[in-house]
Short mmCIF file of C-alpha atoms in Angstrom, two decimals:
data_model
loop_
_atom_site.label_atom_id
_atom_site.label_comp_id
_atom_site.label_asym_id
_atom_site.label_seq_id
_atom_site.Cartn_x
_atom_site.Cartn_y
_atom_site.Cartn_z
CA MET A 1 -1.68 -29.77 -0.67
CA THR A 2 -3.30 -29.55 -4.08
CA LEU A 3 -0.82 -30.04 -6.91
CA HIS A 4 -0.64 -27.74 -9.90
CA SER A 5 1.53 -27.30 -12.96
CA ALA A 6 4.29 -24.69 -12.90
CA THR A 7 3.48 -21.21 -14.24
CA PRO A 8 5.39 -20.18 -17.40
CA ILE A 9 8.14 -17.66 -16.75
CA GLU A 10 6.63 -15.32 -19.35
CA SER A 11 3.83 -14.54 -16.88
CA VAL A 12 6.23 -13.39 -14.14
CA GLY A 13 6.40 -9.63 -13.62
CA PHE A 14 10.16 -9.12 -13.48
CA ALA A 15 11.69 -5.67 -14.00
CA CYS A 16 15.19 -4.67 -15.05
CA PRO A 17 17.37 -4.58 -11.93
CA LYS A 18 19.23 -1.58 -13.39
CA CYS A 19 16.45 0.76 -14.50
CA LYS A 20 13.34 -1.03 -13.08
CA HIS A 21 11.62 -0.99 -16.49
CA PRO A 22 9.27 -3.95 -17.15
CA LEU A 23 10.85 -6.81 -19.10
CA ARG A 24 9.50 -8.78 -22.02
CA SER A 25 10.31 -12.32 -23.09
CA VAL A 26 12.35 -12.63 -26.30
CA ASP A 27 14.05 -15.83 -27.52
CA ASN A 28 14.28 -17.51 -24.11
CA ALA A 29 15.53 -14.35 -22.45
CA LEU A 30 14.13 -11.26 -20.79
CA ASN A 31 14.80 -7.97 -22.56
CA CYS A 32 14.71 -4.40 -21.28
CA SER A 33 13.73 -2.04 -24.08
CA GLU A 34 14.62 0.97 -21.91
CA CYS A 35 18.33 0.25 -21.37
CA ASN A 36 18.75 -2.51 -23.98
CA ARG A 37 19.89 -5.16 -21.51
CA THR A 38 19.11 -8.85 -21.98
CA TYR A 39 18.90 -11.44 -19.22
CA PRO A 40 19.01 -15.15 -20.15
CA ILE A 41 16.54 -17.76 -18.90
CA THR A 42 18.19 -21.08 -18.06
CA GLY A 43 16.10 -24.05 -16.97
CA GLY A 44 13.19 -21.74 -16.21
CA ILE A 45 15.39 -19.46 -14.07
CA ALA A 46 15.89 -15.84 -15.12
CA ASP A 47 19.57 -14.97 -14.56
CA PHE A 48 20.08 -11.30 -13.73
CA LEU A 49 23.70 -11.89 -12.69
CA ALA A 50 24.94 -13.65 -15.84
CA GLN A 51 26.90 -10.56 -16.95
CA ALA A 52 27.58 -9.17 -13.48
CA SER A 53 30.85 -9.07 -11.57
CA LEU A 54 30.02 -10.27 -8.07
CA ALA A 55 31.71 -8.88 -5.00
CA ALA A 56 34.20 -11.27 -3.43
CA ALA A 57 31.96 -12.02 -0.43
CA THR A 58 28.91 -12.60 -2.63
CA SER A 59 30.87 -14.90 -4.94
CA ARG A 60 32.11 -16.87 -1.93
CA ILE A 61 28.59 -17.30 -0.58
CA ALA A 62 27.32 -18.41 -3.99
CA LYS A 63 30.03 -21.08 -4.26
CA VAL A 64 29.28 -22.41 -0.78
CA MET A 65 25.57 -22.59 -1.55
CA ASP A 66 26.22 -24.29 -4.90
CA PHE A 67 28.12 -26.97 -2.98
CA VAL A 68 25.51 -27.57 -0.25
CA ALA A 69 22.45 -27.30 -2.52
CA PRO A 70 21.79 -31.09 -2.71
CA ILE A 71 21.91 -31.51 1.08
CA TYR A 72 20.57 -28.14 2.24
CA GLU A 73 17.24 -29.55 3.44
CA SER A 74 18.52 -32.97 4.47
CA ARG A 75 18.00 -34.09 8.06
CA PRO A 76 21.76 -34.51 8.80
CA PHE A 77 22.62 -31.00 7.51
CA VAL A 78 19.76 -29.34 9.39
CA SER A 79 20.56 -31.33 12.55
CA VAL A 80 24.18 -30.14 12.52
CA LEU A 81 23.11 -26.51 12.01
CA VAL A 82 20.60 -26.78 14.85
CA LYS A 83 23.11 -28.38 17.20
CA LEU A 84 25.70 -25.68 16.50
CA SER A 85 23.07 -23.00 17.12
CA GLY A 86 22.06 -24.37 20.52
CA ILE A 87 18.32 -24.27 19.90
CA SER A 88 15.54 -26.56 21.12
CA GLY A 89 13.40 -28.99 19.15
CA GLY A 90 15.87 -28.98 16.29
CA ALA A 91 14.51 -31.83 14.19
CA GLN A 92 11.55 -29.68 13.12
CA PHE A 93 13.59 -26.51 12.55
CA ILE A 94 12.48 -25.89 8.95
CA ASP A 95 8.84 -26.58 9.79
CA ARG A 96 9.00 -24.21 12.76
CA ILE A 97 10.42 -21.36 10.68
CA ALA A 98 7.87 -22.08 7.94
CA ARG A 99 5.06 -21.80 10.50
CA PHE A 100 6.43 -18.46 11.68
CA HIS A 101 6.49 -17.13 8.11
CA SER A 102 3.03 -18.51 7.42
CA GLU A 103 1.64 -16.88 10.55
CA THR A 104 3.21 -13.54 9.63
CA LEU A 105 1.72 -13.78 6.12
CA LYS A 106 -1.60 -15.36 7.14
CA ASP A 107 -3.71 -12.47 5.80
CA ILE A 108 -1.71 -12.08 2.58
CA THR A 109 -3.10 -13.40 -0.70
CA GLY A 110 -1.06 -11.23 -3.07
CA PRO A 111 2.53 -11.77 -4.30
CA VAL A 112 5.33 -12.40 -1.80
CA LEU A 113 9.09 -11.89 -2.21
CA ASP A 114 11.50 -14.51 -0.80
CA VAL A 115 14.99 -12.98 -0.53
CA ALA A 116 17.95 -15.38 -0.65
CA CYS A 117 15.48 -18.23 -1.07
CA GLY A 118 17.97 -21.11 -1.37
CA PRO A 119 16.32 -24.19 -2.93
CA ALA A 120 12.92 -22.52 -2.49
CA THR A 121 12.80 -23.98 1.02
CA TYR A 122 10.20 -21.52 2.28
CA SER A 123 8.87 -20.34 -1.09
CA ARG A 124 7.45 -23.83 -1.57
CA ARG A 125 5.98 -23.94 1.91
CA ILE A 126 4.24 -20.55 1.84
CA ALA A 127 3.02 -20.64 -1.77
CA SER A 128 -0.64 -21.31 -2.46
CA PRO A 129 -3.03 -21.21 -5.44
CA SER A 130 -3.87 -17.62 -4.46
CA ARG A 131 -0.36 -16.50 -3.47
CA ASN A 132 2.56 -16.27 -5.91
CA VAL A 133 6.05 -16.34 -4.39
CA TYR A 134 9.06 -14.87 -6.18
CA GLY A 135 12.36 -16.23 -4.84
CA ILE A 136 15.78 -14.76 -5.62
CA ASP A 137 19.24 -16.05 -4.75
CA VAL A 138 22.84 -15.52 -5.95
CA SER A 139 23.49 -19.28 -6.20
CA MET A 140 22.39 -20.97 -9.39
CA GLY A 141 23.00 -24.32 -7.70
CA VAL A 142 20.32 -23.85 -5.06
CA LEU A 143 17.92 -22.34 -7.58
CA ARG A 144 18.24 -25.39 -9.85
CA GLN A 145 17.60 -27.61 -6.82
CA GLY A 146 14.60 -25.48 -5.96
CA MET A 147 13.22 -25.78 -9.48
CA ALA A 148 13.56 -29.56 -9.23
CA TYR A 149 11.54 -29.53 -6.00
CA VAL A 150 8.91 -27.24 -7.52
CA ALA A 151 8.57 -29.54 -10.55
CA ARG A 152 8.47 -32.62 -8.31
CA ASP A 153 5.62 -31.17 -6.26
CA GLY A 154 3.85 -29.60 -9.24
CA LEU A 155 3.53 -26.30 -7.42
CA LEU A 156 1.83 -23.32 -8.99
CA GLY A 157 3.10 -19.82 -8.43
CA VAL A 158 6.72 -20.35 -7.32
CA HIS A 159 9.04 -18.30 -9.55
CA LEU A 160 12.82 -18.32 -9.09
CA ALA A 161 15.50 -15.97 -10.37
CA ARG A 162 19.23 -15.45 -9.90
CA ALA A 163 19.61 -11.93 -8.56
CA SER A 164 21.13 -9.99 -5.69
CA VAL A 165 19.32 -8.30 -2.85
CA GLU A 166 21.20 -5.08 -3.64
CA ALA A 167 19.44 -4.80 -7.02
CA LEU A 168 16.14 -6.65 -6.96
CA PRO A 169 14.57 -7.30 -10.39
CA PHE A 170 11.17 -5.90 -9.46
CA GLY A 171 9.35 -2.60 -9.62
CA ASN A 172 8.34 -0.41 -6.71
CA ALA A 173 5.61 -1.42 -4.23
CA VAL A 174 4.62 -4.68 -5.95
CA PHE A 175 4.75 -7.19 -3.07
CA ASP A 176 2.17 -7.72 -0.34
CA GLY A 177 4.78 -9.37 1.90
CA SER A 178 8.40 -10.47 2.05
CA VAL A 179 10.41 -13.31 3.61
CA CYS A 180 14.15 -13.52 4.31
CA SER A 181 15.41 -16.69 6.01
CA GLY A 182 18.93 -17.53 7.10
CA SER A 183 20.58 -14.74 5.14
CA LEU A 184 20.20 -11.26 6.63
CA HIS A 185 23.50 -11.79 8.45
CA LEU A 186 25.20 -12.36 5.07
CA PHE A 187 24.35 -8.93 3.65
CA THR A 188 27.29 -6.54 3.77
CA ASP A 189 25.15 -3.41 4.23
CA THR A 190 22.09 -4.38 6.25
CA VAL A 191 20.27 -1.05 5.98
CA PHE A 192 20.88 -0.72 2.23
CA CYS A 193 19.54 -4.22 1.58
CA LEU A 194 16.53 -3.73 3.84
CA ARG A 195 15.75 -0.49 1.98
CA GLU A 196 15.89 -2.33 -1.34
CA ILE A 197 13.50 -4.98 0.01
CA ALA A 198 11.22 -2.22 1.34
CA ARG A 199 11.25 -0.51 -2.07
CA THR A 200 9.52 -3.52 -3.62
CA MET A 201 6.90 -3.79 -0.86
CA LYS A 202 3.55 -2.07 -0.54
CA PRO A 203 2.98 0.25 2.46
CA GLY A 204 1.99 -1.78 5.50
CA ALA A 205 3.24 -5.06 4.01
CA PRO A 206 4.73 -7.55 6.51
CA LEU A 207 8.35 -8.70 6.54
CA SER A 208 9.19 -12.10 8.09
CA VAL A 209 12.85 -12.88 8.88
CA GLN A 210 15.01 -15.59 10.45
CA THR A 211 18.63 -14.73 11.31
CA PHE A 212 21.11 -14.95 14.21
CA VAL A 213 21.96 -12.83 17.24
CA ALA A 214 25.25 -12.62 19.08
CA GLY A 215 26.08 -15.47 21.46
CA LYS A 216 28.69 -18.00 22.54
CA THR A 217 27.78 -20.95 20.34
CA VAL A 218 29.95 -22.68 17.76
CA ILE A 219 28.02 -20.85 15.05
CA ASN A 220 28.96 -17.51 16.62
CA ARG A 221 32.62 -18.45 16.82
CA LEU A 222 32.61 -19.51 13.19
CA MET A 223 30.90 -16.29 12.15
CA GLN A 224 33.39 -14.17 14.06
CA LYS A 225 36.17 -15.64 11.92
CA ARG A 226 34.49 -14.55 8.69
CA SER A 227 34.54 -10.85 7.91
CA TRP A 228 31.56 -11.30 5.59
CA LEU A 229 29.34 -12.72 8.35
CA HIS A 230 27.84 -10.88 11.28
CA THR A 231 25.30 -11.31 14.05
CA PHE A 232 22.84 -8.80 15.44
CA ASP A 233 21.83 -7.33 18.77
CA LEU A 234 18.14 -6.50 19.06
CA ALA A 235 18.57 -2.76 19.61
CA GLY A 236 20.89 -2.36 16.64
CA LEU A 237 18.66 -4.44 14.39
CA GLN A 238 15.58 -2.47 15.38
CA GLN A 239 17.42 0.74 14.49
CA SER A 240 18.47 -0.70 11.11
CA LEU A 241 14.87 -1.66 10.38
CA SER A 242 13.68 1.81 11.32
CA ASP A 243 16.34 3.43 9.13
CA ALA A 244 15.19 1.21 6.23
CA GLY A 245 11.53 2.19 6.59
CA PHE A 246 10.12 -0.61 8.74
CA GLU A 247 8.18 -0.44 11.99
CA ARG A 248 6.41 -2.75 14.52
CA PHE A 249 9.48 -4.91 15.17
CA ARG A 250 8.39 -8.13 16.93
CA PRO A 251 11.29 -10.48 17.77
CA GLU A 252 11.27 -14.06 19.04
CA LEU A 253 14.45 -15.78 20.28
CA ASP A 254 15.40 -19.46 20.54
CA GLY A 255 19.07 -19.77 21.45
CA ILE A 256 20.87 -17.54 18.97
CA VAL A 257 18.17 -18.02 16.32
CA LEU A 258 16.10 -14.88 15.91
CA THR A 259 12.80 -14.78 14.06
CA PHE A 260 11.03 -11.47 13.76
CA SER A 261 8.32 -9.68 11.91
CA ALA A 262 8.07 -6.02 10.97
CA ARG A 263 5.97 -3.93 8.61
CA LYS A 264 6.84 -1.40 5.96
CA ALA A 265 5.89 1.98 7.34
#
């Protein structure tokens, strides 16, 4: 992979998550002249949740991700997750999911949204000199880790922000594709969040997702004990996607791990 220097945050087309008005950079912050809100930039990361009161479940997820950020991509952590999920060929799990996303986005050269991006795990792997990736997450810990990886690799076009999927800091129909890995099952209102993702996507743009279906694995038992976690059945998920404005649902299963693509109608 060719290495490049990071793109300044001033060039990123963020919009106010409240009113969707374009933002401008002022004194190391992003300002909305429409509703007079200001969002700080810390370590190159625009923070759209700095003044927000997070829901209890969202706050809990953010704290967990802050804690696991340094080990999130480590072989031991991934191996444990894979073993608990009962899938095959686990050692290459991240690479396999990255290949699925890359295949879904193979014809896309425009900007891509990565929802709940973690430490830019897939943002870094699907970015290219001709494709900017905008990753959002509620955990500042994983975003800082992601920025460290981006700087280490000298990647161009990976932009990270702290924001929630319920109020994405982007305008309407700006993305040529979207990715959501390991997080759809964390969203309290699946249809609402999918609609918000769809809002930012152009008509016909592909969506590439990795999540979990119902099963009898350790992961499923753990998820059943957490009211803020859920798994999907294929029929119900297809209906949710349809309700949110997506079509051409194409699922692939490996154990309880579900990868699927769809397109904005």
